[in-house]
């Protein structure tokens, strides 16, 4: 008992010491007003943990390094000019708060990872909030950082550079428990790029005029919620990742893909809205068609309650994408609803709930809102066409029409493919989609939201 009492007293003393040190640090923390005539780097080096540095309006030229746990606040009219090289701000500590700064003109060396705000020192609890960034390289780059937040920033790239020569807007690399919310990113290469990172959340961000809005690589257990992407080549490019929750997002005016899934497993793709995925005539080549959902080598996923409206191909599954649950979706105004080439059957319904197909011609005699006959979107002619695209010129010939009729009359001749045994007679999304895309356009600006992709290419 005496030993336990001593241990308890020792613990309480240590705790009191830590609290005393913390209180002392808070008490010693000060607030400083910095002007553009001051040596900003010197003032940053002299700051103590907990200090608040307020920048007065003016231009601060240079590449600044923050080595202490401080708050750096900008007032209206503050410009940090990195003079065309290196990083704008290099963060080398935890518990740094960067707010209300206008950062411009950092370097464009992508190999050196030049960024407006850069951190790779295993920092924690970084908060980057309400900043304006415009430059050639990466906008915000967090690497090996945990429990950080990137909120309410606007990041603009350089449209005069080729897409491949620009940095990404916000890049997360080897991070955990990071929240990226309410940011706007445009004219960079990709909007949000996440690689080798876990348990992060991307929420309510707006990405436009990019290659990919959201780009995932080698990450798992992430959430992508209520984001908006438009005027992209692909709204969401999800690759080599697992256990993703992708819910409530929109993709509008993509040229190649609304959602691209490449080697995605055990993920939930639900309640998303995809509209207008169409390859421009000047970019048309054989086999390049706009795809609402492109599922490549991805298995054991659930795709439910999504809207795919006006895509050249509604959903394209290929390369072993089996074991996927597809139900409750609405496929509307897509010239080709499904492209699926495989020798395995796919049932696209769950618990007697299928999908809505705008070209379904069946009846509902018992008024249960489910079609009385199954919907099978593809036949053997479709598969021949996909294998031999040059056959397109024969699609309306009498011989092809007769072959389609024969397949319908003799189902045994039909090859395995997608079958929806319980097609929905009404779409659960039709009344909602106009509100969703109107809200998206108003949020981003109606004129901007409807502009075509302007890009110098890769």
mmCIF file of C-alpha atoms in Angstrom, residues 41-340:
data_model
loop_
_atom_site.group_PDB
_atom_site.id
_atom_site.type_symbol
_atom_site.label_atom_id
_atom_site.label_comp_id
_atom_site.label_asym_id
_atom_site.label_seq_id
_atom_site.Cartn_x
_atom_site.Cartn_y
_atom_site.Cartn_z
ATOM 1 C CA UNK A 41 11.794 35.246 -41.397
ATOM 2 C CA UNK A 42 13.622 36.725 -38.418
ATOM 3 C CA UNK A 43 10.352 37.314 -36.581
ATOM 4 C CA UNK A 44 9.288 33.726 -37.318
ATOM 5 C CA UNK A 45 12.576 32.408 -35.936
ATOM 6 C CA UNK A 46 12.242 34.522 -32.780
ATOM 7 C CA UNK A 47 8.655 33.420 -32.065
ATOM 8 C CA UNK A 48 7.878 31.047 -29.205
ATOM 9 C CA UNK A 49 5.432 28.173 -29.233
ATOM 10 C CA UNK A 50 1.897 29.495 -28.914
ATOM 11 C CA UNK A 51 2.666 32.967 -30.274
ATOM 12 C CA UNK A 52 0.297 34.692 -32.690
ATOM 13 C CA UNK A 53 1.851 36.686 -35.537
ATOM 14 C CA UNK A 54 -0.524 39.072 -37.316
ATOM 15 C CA UNK A 55 0.632 40.287 -40.714
ATOM 16 C CA UNK A 56 -0.359 43.829 -41.698
ATOM 17 C CA UNK A 57 -1.344 44.506 -45.334
ATOM 18 C CA UNK A 58 1.598 44.478 -47.722
ATOM 19 C CA UNK A 59 3.832 42.228 -49.814
ATOM 20 C CA UNK A 60 6.139 39.793 -48.029
ATOM 21 C CA UNK A 61 8.660 38.446 -50.532
ATOM 22 C CA UNK A 62 10.629 35.263 -49.927
ATOM 23 C CA UNK A 63 10.414 31.604 -48.973
ATOM 24 C CA UNK A 64 9.498 31.408 -45.302
ATOM 25 C CA UNK A 65 10.176 28.572 -42.851
ATOM 26 C CA UNK A 66 8.070 28.096 -39.702
ATOM 27 C CA UNK A 67 9.910 26.117 -37.010
ATOM 28 C CA UNK A 68 7.653 26.802 -34.021
ATOM 29 C CA UNK A 69 4.055 25.986 -33.055
ATOM 30 C CA UNK A 70 2.599 29.382 -33.894
ATOM 31 C CA UNK A 71 -0.435 30.992 -35.495
ATOM 32 C CA UNK A 72 0.234 33.078 -38.610
ATOM 33 C CA UNK A 73 -2.710 35.348 -39.457
ATOM 34 C CA UNK A 74 -3.117 37.625 -42.436
ATOM 35 C CA UNK A 75 -5.179 40.789 -42.694
ATOM 36 C CA UNK A 76 -6.854 41.857 -45.956
ATOM 37 C CA UNK A 77 -4.184 42.957 -48.422
ATOM 38 C CA UNK A 78 -1.468 40.562 -47.256
ATOM 39 C CA UNK A 79 0.499 38.920 -50.082
ATOM 40 C CA UNK A 80 3.240 36.345 -49.596
ATOM 41 C CA UNK A 81 5.244 36.243 -52.830
ATOM 42 C CA UNK A 82 7.609 33.286 -53.156
ATOM 43 C CA UNK A 83 9.264 34.965 -56.191
ATOM 44 C CA UNK A 84 8.906 32.000 -58.524
ATOM 45 C CA UNK A 85 10.933 29.428 -56.632
ATOM 46 C CA UNK A 86 10.722 26.940 -53.743
ATOM 47 C CA UNK A 87 7.853 26.816 -51.261
ATOM 48 C CA UNK A 88 5.806 29.771 -50.132
ATOM 49 C CA UNK A 89 5.635 28.459 -46.547
ATOM 50 C CA UNK A 90 7.619 25.477 -45.259
ATOM 51 C CA UNK A 91 6.145 24.071 -42.029
ATOM 52 C CA UNK A 92 8.566 22.220 -39.739
ATOM 53 C CA UNK A 93 6.603 21.893 -36.490
ATOM 54 C CA UNK A 94 3.307 20.620 -35.132
ATOM 55 C CA UNK A 95 0.373 22.760 -33.976
ATOM 56 C CA UNK A 96 0.798 25.411 -36.677
ATOM 57 C CA UNK A 97 -2.228 27.483 -37.718
ATOM 58 C CA UNK A 98 -2.096 29.296 -41.086
ATOM 59 C CA UNK A 99 -5.076 31.572 -41.752
ATOM 60 C CA UNK A 100 -6.222 34.340 -44.110
ATOM 61 C CA UNK A 101 -3.066 34.537 -46.232
ATOM 62 C CA UNK A 102 -2.739 35.222 -49.954
ATOM 63 C CA UNK A 103 0.184 33.150 -51.231
ATOM 64 C CA UNK A 104 1.377 33.476 -54.824
ATOM 65 C CA UNK A 105 4.182 32.697 -57.253
ATOM 66 C CA UNK A 106 5.906 29.696 -55.664
ATOM 67 C CA UNK A 107 8.116 27.389 -57.708
ATOM 68 C CA UNK A 108 7.049 25.032 -60.499
ATOM 69 C CA UNK A 109 9.596 22.239 -59.908
ATOM 70 C CA UNK A 110 7.302 19.236 -59.421
ATOM 71 C CA UNK A 111 10.233 16.915 -58.690
ATOM 72 C CA UNK A 112 11.197 19.151 -55.749
ATOM 73 C CA UNK A 113 7.505 19.208 -54.748
ATOM 74 C CA UNK A 114 7.359 23.019 -54.789
ATOM 75 C CA UNK A 115 4.149 24.102 -53.037
ATOM 76 C CA UNK A 116 2.423 27.171 -51.688
ATOM 77 C CA UNK A 117 2.258 25.498 -48.245
ATOM 78 C CA UNK A 118 4.440 22.439 -47.646
ATOM 79 C CA UNK A 119 4.897 20.114 -44.652
ATOM 80 C CA UNK A 120 6.761 16.797 -44.557
ATOM 81 C CA UNK A 121 8.221 16.727 -41.040
ATOM 82 C CA UNK A 122 5.824 14.237 -39.398
ATOM 83 C CA UNK A 123 3.905 17.127 -37.918
ATOM 84 C CA UNK A 124 0.553 16.915 -36.177
ATOM 85 C CA UNK A 125 -2.479 19.131 -35.779
ATOM 86 C CA UNK A 126 -1.727 21.484 -38.654
ATOM 87 C CA UNK A 127 -4.649 23.824 -39.467
ATOM 88 C CA UNK A 128 -4.642 25.575 -42.868
ATOM 89 C CA UNK A 129 -7.718 27.759 -43.094
ATOM 90 C CA UNK A 130 -9.259 30.394 -45.392
ATOM 91 C CA UNK A 131 -6.182 31.073 -47.512
ATOM 92 C CA UNK A 132 -5.939 32.107 -51.174
ATOM 93 C CA UNK A 133 -3.235 30.378 -53.206
ATOM 94 C CA UNK A 134 -2.282 30.865 -56.848
ATOM 95 C CA UNK A 135 0.790 29.341 -58.459
ATOM 96 C CA UNK A 136 2.328 26.780 -60.807
ATOM 97 C CA UNK A 137 3.339 23.912 -58.510
ATOM 98 C CA UNK A 138 1.372 22.128 -55.806
ATOM 99 C CA UNK A 139 -1.039 24.195 -53.753
ATOM 100 C CA UNK A 140 -0.994 22.535 -50.309
ATOM 101 C CA UNK A 141 1.151 19.456 -49.667
ATOM 102 C CA UNK A 142 0.895 17.560 -46.366
ATOM 103 C CA UNK A 143 3.143 14.535 -45.908
ATOM 104 C CA UNK A 144 3.492 12.278 -42.855
ATOM 105 C CA UNK A 145 1.031 14.473 -40.989
ATOM 106 C CA UNK A 146 -1.709 13.302 -38.609
ATOM 107 C CA UNK A 147 -4.858 14.924 -37.193
ATOM 108 C CA UNK A 148 -4.622 17.977 -39.442
ATOM 109 C CA UNK A 149 -7.246 20.089 -41.231
ATOM 110 C CA UNK A 150 -7.380 21.934 -44.553
ATOM 111 C CA UNK A 151 -10.539 24.053 -44.530
ATOM 112 C CA UNK A 152 -12.033 26.809 -46.659
ATOM 113 C CA UNK A 153 -9.068 27.513 -48.941
ATOM 114 C CA UNK A 154 -9.144 28.582 -52.599
ATOM 115 C CA UNK A 155 -6.383 27.176 -54.808
ATOM 116 C CA UNK A 156 -5.834 28.211 -58.414
ATOM 117 C CA UNK A 157 -3.270 26.763 -60.800
ATOM 118 C CA UNK A 158 -1.782 28.175 -63.989
ATOM 119 C CA UNK A 159 -3.974 27.475 -66.992
ATOM 120 C CA UNK A 160 -1.145 28.478 -69.340
ATOM 121 C CA UNK A 161 0.772 25.314 -68.394
ATOM 122 C CA UNK A 162 -0.037 21.887 -69.757
ATOM 123 C CA UNK A 163 -2.095 19.808 -67.339
ATOM 124 C CA UNK A 164 0.817 17.403 -66.746
ATOM 125 C CA UNK A 165 3.150 20.304 -65.862
ATOM 126 C CA UNK A 166 0.953 21.651 -63.055
ATOM 127 C CA UNK A 167 0.929 20.472 -59.461
ATOM 128 C CA UNK A 168 -2.147 19.130 -57.678
ATOM 129 C CA UNK A 169 -4.307 21.476 -55.651
ATOM 130 C CA UNK A 170 -4.218 19.626 -52.310
ATOM 131 C CA UNK A 171 -1.948 16.608 -51.921
ATOM 132 C CA UNK A 172 -2.060 14.224 -48.950
ATOM 133 C CA UNK A 173 0.782 11.719 -48.780
ATOM 134 C CA UNK A 174 1.229 9.186 -45.968
ATOM 135 C CA UNK A 175 -1.179 10.991 -43.666
ATOM 136 C CA UNK A 176 -3.843 9.859 -41.229
ATOM 137 C CA UNK A 177 -6.987 11.438 -39.763
ATOM 138 C CA UNK A 178 -6.828 14.526 -41.986
ATOM 139 C CA UNK A 179 -9.988 16.491 -42.837
ATOM 140 C CA UNK A 180 -10.190 18.411 -46.137
ATOM 141 C CA UNK A 181 -13.398 20.438 -46.200
ATOM 142 C CA UNK A 182 -15.032 23.406 -47.999
ATOM 143 C CA UNK A 183 -12.119 24.111 -50.353
ATOM 144 C CA UNK A 184 -12.299 25.222 -53.992
ATOM 145 C CA UNK A 185 -9.621 24.013 -56.419
ATOM 146 C CA UNK A 186 -9.334 24.798 -60.131
ATOM 147 C CA UNK A 187 -6.816 24.975 -62.993
ATOM 148 C CA UNK A 188 -4.386 22.638 -61.214
ATOM 149 C CA UNK A 189 -3.636 19.119 -62.491
ATOM 150 C CA UNK A 190 -5.829 17.154 -60.053
ATOM 151 C CA UNK A 191 -7.954 18.800 -57.407
ATOM 152 C CA UNK A 192 -7.437 16.535 -54.373
ATOM 153 C CA UNK A 193 -4.754 13.832 -54.635
ATOM 154 C CA UNK A 194 -4.487 11.244 -51.862
ATOM 155 C CA UNK A 195 -1.775 8.584 -51.809
ATOM 156 C CA UNK A 196 -0.840 5.990 -49.172
ATOM 157 C CA UNK A 197 -3.123 7.597 -46.593
ATOM 158 C CA UNK A 198 -5.708 6.226 -44.190
ATOM 159 C CA UNK A 199 -8.809 7.340 -42.307
ATOM 160 C CA UNK A 200 -9.134 10.740 -43.944
ATOM 161 C CA UNK A 201 -12.266 12.653 -44.902
ATOM 162 C CA UNK A 202 -12.829 14.812 -48.004
ATOM 163 C CA UNK A 203 -16.063 16.730 -47.591
ATOM 164 C CA UNK A 204 -17.948 19.457 -49.437
ATOM 165 C CA UNK A 205 -15.063 20.525 -51.665
ATOM 166 C CA UNK A 206 -15.589 22.030 -55.125
ATOM 167 C CA UNK A 207 -13.184 21.019 -57.913
ATOM 168 C CA UNK A 208 -13.452 22.212 -61.515
ATOM 169 C CA UNK A 209 -11.494 22.675 -64.750
ATOM 170 C CA UNK A 210 -9.035 19.895 -63.912
ATOM 171 C CA UNK A 211 -7.841 16.500 -65.064
ATOM 172 C CA UNK A 212 -9.333 14.613 -62.086
ATOM 173 C CA UNK A 213 -11.405 16.213 -59.345
ATOM 174 C CA UNK A 214 -10.479 13.618 -56.687
ATOM 175 C CA UNK A 215 -7.656 11.128 -57.274
ATOM 176 C CA UNK A 216 -6.998 8.224 -54.870
ATOM 177 C CA UNK A 217 -3.965 5.913 -54.946
ATOM 178 C CA UNK A 218 -2.997 3.123 -52.517
ATOM 179 C CA UNK A 219 -5.204 4.337 -49.673
ATOM 180 C CA UNK A 220 -7.849 2.721 -47.526
ATOM 181 C CA UNK A 221 -10.594 3.525 -45.017
ATOM 182 C CA UNK A 222 -11.218 7.004 -46.426
ATOM 183 C CA UNK A 223 -14.473 8.942 -46.800
ATOM 184 C CA UNK A 224 -15.408 11.086 -49.813
ATOM 185 C CA UNK A 225 -18.603 12.938 -48.922
ATOM 186 C CA UNK A 226 -20.746 15.573 -50.661
ATOM 187 C CA UNK A 227 -18.064 16.946 -52.971
ATOM 188 C CA UNK A 228 -18.716 18.691 -56.303
ATOM 189 C CA UNK A 229 -16.671 18.162 -59.481
ATOM 190 C CA UNK A 230 -17.315 19.622 -62.919
ATOM 191 C CA UNK A 231 -15.492 20.383 -66.156
ATOM 192 C CA UNK A 232 -13.003 17.541 -65.683
ATOM 193 C CA UNK A 233 -11.742 14.564 -67.624
ATOM 194 C CA UNK A 234 -12.828 12.430 -64.659
ATOM 195 C CA UNK A 235 -14.768 13.694 -61.687
ATOM 196 C CA UNK A 236 -13.440 10.991 -59.329
ATOM 197 C CA UNK A 237 -10.530 8.676 -60.161
ATOM 198 C CA UNK A 238 -10.369 5.983 -57.490
ATOM 199 C CA UNK A 239 -7.409 3.641 -57.927
ATOM 200 C CA UNK A 240 -5.688 0.833 -56.030
ATOM 201 C CA UNK A 241 -7.579 1.478 -52.791
ATOM 202 C CA UNK A 242 -10.029 -0.301 -50.528
ATOM 203 C CA UNK A 243 -12.690 0.353 -47.907
ATOM 204 C CA UNK A 244 -13.691 3.703 -49.385
ATOM 205 C CA UNK A 245 -17.025 5.321 -48.571
ATOM 206 C CA UNK A 246 -17.956 7.540 -51.534
ATOM 207 C CA UNK A 247 -21.335 9.083 -50.791
ATOM 208 C CA UNK A 248 -23.375 12.092 -51.893
ATOM 209 C CA UNK A 249 -20.927 13.474 -54.482
ATOM 210 C CA UNK A 250 -21.692 15.058 -57.853
ATOM 211 C CA UNK A 251 -19.860 14.899 -61.166
ATOM 212 C CA UNK A 252 -21.023 17.197 -63.944
ATOM 213 C CA UNK A 253 -19.632 17.790 -67.448
ATOM 214 C CA UNK A 254 -16.828 15.230 -67.437
ATOM 215 C CA UNK A 255 -15.282 14.252 -70.713
ATOM 216 C CA UNK A 256 -14.144 10.679 -70.061
ATOM 217 C CA UNK A 257 -15.473 9.417 -66.709
ATOM 218 C CA UNK A 258 -17.882 10.480 -64.017
ATOM 219 C CA UNK A 259 -16.355 7.880 -61.661
ATOM 220 C CA UNK A 260 -13.318 5.783 -62.605
ATOM 221 C CA UNK A 261 -12.732 2.753 -60.377
ATOM 222 C CA UNK A 262 -9.493 0.875 -61.008
ATOM 223 C CA UNK A 263 -8.630 -1.964 -58.610
ATOM 224 C CA UNK A 264 -11.037 -0.734 -55.947
ATOM 225 C CA UNK A 265 -12.255 -3.352 -53.457
ATOM 226 C CA UNK A 266 -14.683 -3.559 -50.535
ATOM 227 C CA UNK A 267 -15.953 -0.026 -51.100
ATOM 228 C CA UNK A 268 -19.356 1.654 -51.012
ATOM 229 C CA UNK A 269 -20.291 3.944 -53.910
ATOM 230 C CA UNK A 270 -23.700 5.372 -53.083
ATOM 231 C CA UNK A 271 -26.037 8.380 -53.477
ATOM 232 C CA UNK A 272 -23.802 10.058 -56.055
ATOM 233 C CA UNK A 273 -25.046 12.106 -59.026
ATOM 234 C CA UNK A 274 -23.357 11.840 -62.415
ATOM 235 C CA UNK A 275 -24.525 13.942 -65.347
ATOM 236 C CA UNK A 276 -23.243 14.787 -68.837
ATOM 237 C CA UNK A 277 -20.236 12.553 -69.508
ATOM 238 C CA UNK A 278 -19.473 13.020 -73.171
ATOM 239 C CA UNK A 279 -16.239 13.038 -75.175
ATOM 240 C CA UNK A 280 -15.867 16.167 -77.276
ATOM 241 C CA UNK A 281 -16.050 15.634 -81.060
ATOM 242 C CA UNK A 282 -12.524 16.996 -81.549
ATOM 243 C CA UNK A 283 -11.181 14.388 -79.103
ATOM 244 C CA UNK A 284 -13.127 11.452 -80.489
ATOM 245 C CA UNK A 285 -11.173 8.335 -81.399
ATOM 246 C CA UNK A 286 -12.330 4.754 -81.763
ATOM 247 C CA UNK A 287 -13.151 3.336 -78.317
ATOM 248 C CA UNK A 288 -13.086 6.662 -76.457
ATOM 249 C CA UNK A 289 -16.571 7.235 -75.076
ATOM 250 C CA UNK A 290 -17.760 9.106 -72.025
ATOM 251 C CA UNK A 291 -18.553 6.641 -69.217
ATOM 252 C CA UNK A 292 -20.685 7.494 -66.212
ATOM 253 C CA UNK A 293 -19.166 4.663 -64.169
ATOM 254 C CA UNK A 294 -16.089 2.796 -65.365
ATOM 255 C CA UNK A 295 -15.340 -0.246 -63.214
ATOM 256 C CA UNK A 296 -12.027 -1.906 -64.099
ATOM 257 C CA UNK A 297 -10.603 -4.871 -62.202
ATOM 258 C CA UNK A 298 -12.645 -3.894 -59.135
ATOM 259 C CA UNK A 299 -14.551 -6.481 -57.112
ATOM 260 C CA UNK A 300 -16.616 -6.904 -53.953
ATOM 261 C CA UNK A 301 -17.957 -3.355 -54.055
ATOM 262 C CA UNK A 302 -21.482 -2.026 -53.602
ATOM 263 C CA UNK A 303 -22.820 0.504 -56.125
ATOM 264 C CA UNK A 304 -26.249 1.659 -55.038
ATOM 265 C CA UNK A 305 -28.678 4.572 -55.240
ATOM 266 C CA UNK A 306 -26.634 6.570 -57.749
ATOM 267 C CA UNK A 307 -27.922 8.635 -60.679
ATOM 268 C CA UNK A 308 -26.183 8.274 -64.042
ATOM 269 C CA UNK A 309 -27.767 10.692 -66.511
ATOM 270 C CA UNK A 310 -26.705 11.433 -70.106
ATOM 271 C CA UNK A 311 -23.445 9.557 -70.467
ATOM 272 C CA UNK A 312 -22.395 7.900 -73.704
ATOM 273 C CA UNK A 313 -22.097 4.672 -71.691
ATOM 274 C CA UNK A 314 -23.920 4.500 -68.373
ATOM 275 C CA UNK A 315 -21.704 1.880 -66.722
ATOM 276 C CA UNK A 316 -18.822 -0.120 -68.158
ATOM 277 C CA UNK A 317 -17.535 -3.175 -66.279
ATOM 278 C CA UNK A 318 -14.483 -5.059 -67.452
ATOM 279 C CA UNK A 319 -11.355 -7.005 -66.465
ATOM 280 C CA UNK A 320 -12.740 -9.276 -63.788
ATOM 281 C CA UNK A 321 -15.068 -6.863 -61.999
ATOM 282 C CA UNK A 322 -17.245 -9.547 -60.448
ATOM 283 C CA UNK A 323 -18.907 -9.777 -57.076
ATOM 284 C CA UNK A 324 -20.226 -6.234 -57.365
ATOM 285 C CA UNK A 325 -23.651 -5.399 -55.948
ATOM 286 C CA UNK A 326 -25.552 -2.989 -58.195
ATOM 287 C CA UNK A 327 -29.040 -1.884 -57.143
ATOM 288 C CA UNK A 328 -31.248 1.149 -56.587
ATOM 289 C CA UNK A 329 -29.467 3.167 -59.292
ATOM 290 C CA UNK A 330 -31.089 5.229 -62.042
ATOM 291 C CA UNK A 331 -29.678 4.945 -65.567
ATOM 292 C CA UNK A 332 -31.276 7.715 -67.613
ATOM 293 C CA UNK A 333 -30.742 8.952 -71.198
ATOM 294 C CA UNK A 334 -27.585 6.922 -71.767
ATOM 295 C CA UNK A 335 -27.368 5.678 -75.400
ATOM 296 C CA UNK A 336 -25.587 2.560 -74.106
ATOM 297 C CA UNK A 337 -26.781 1.772 -70.603
ATOM 298 C CA UNK A 338 -24.356 -1.072 -69.854
ATOM 299 C CA UNK A 339 -21.169 -2.300 -71.472
ATOM 300 C CA UNK A 340 -20.117 -5.633 -70.027
#
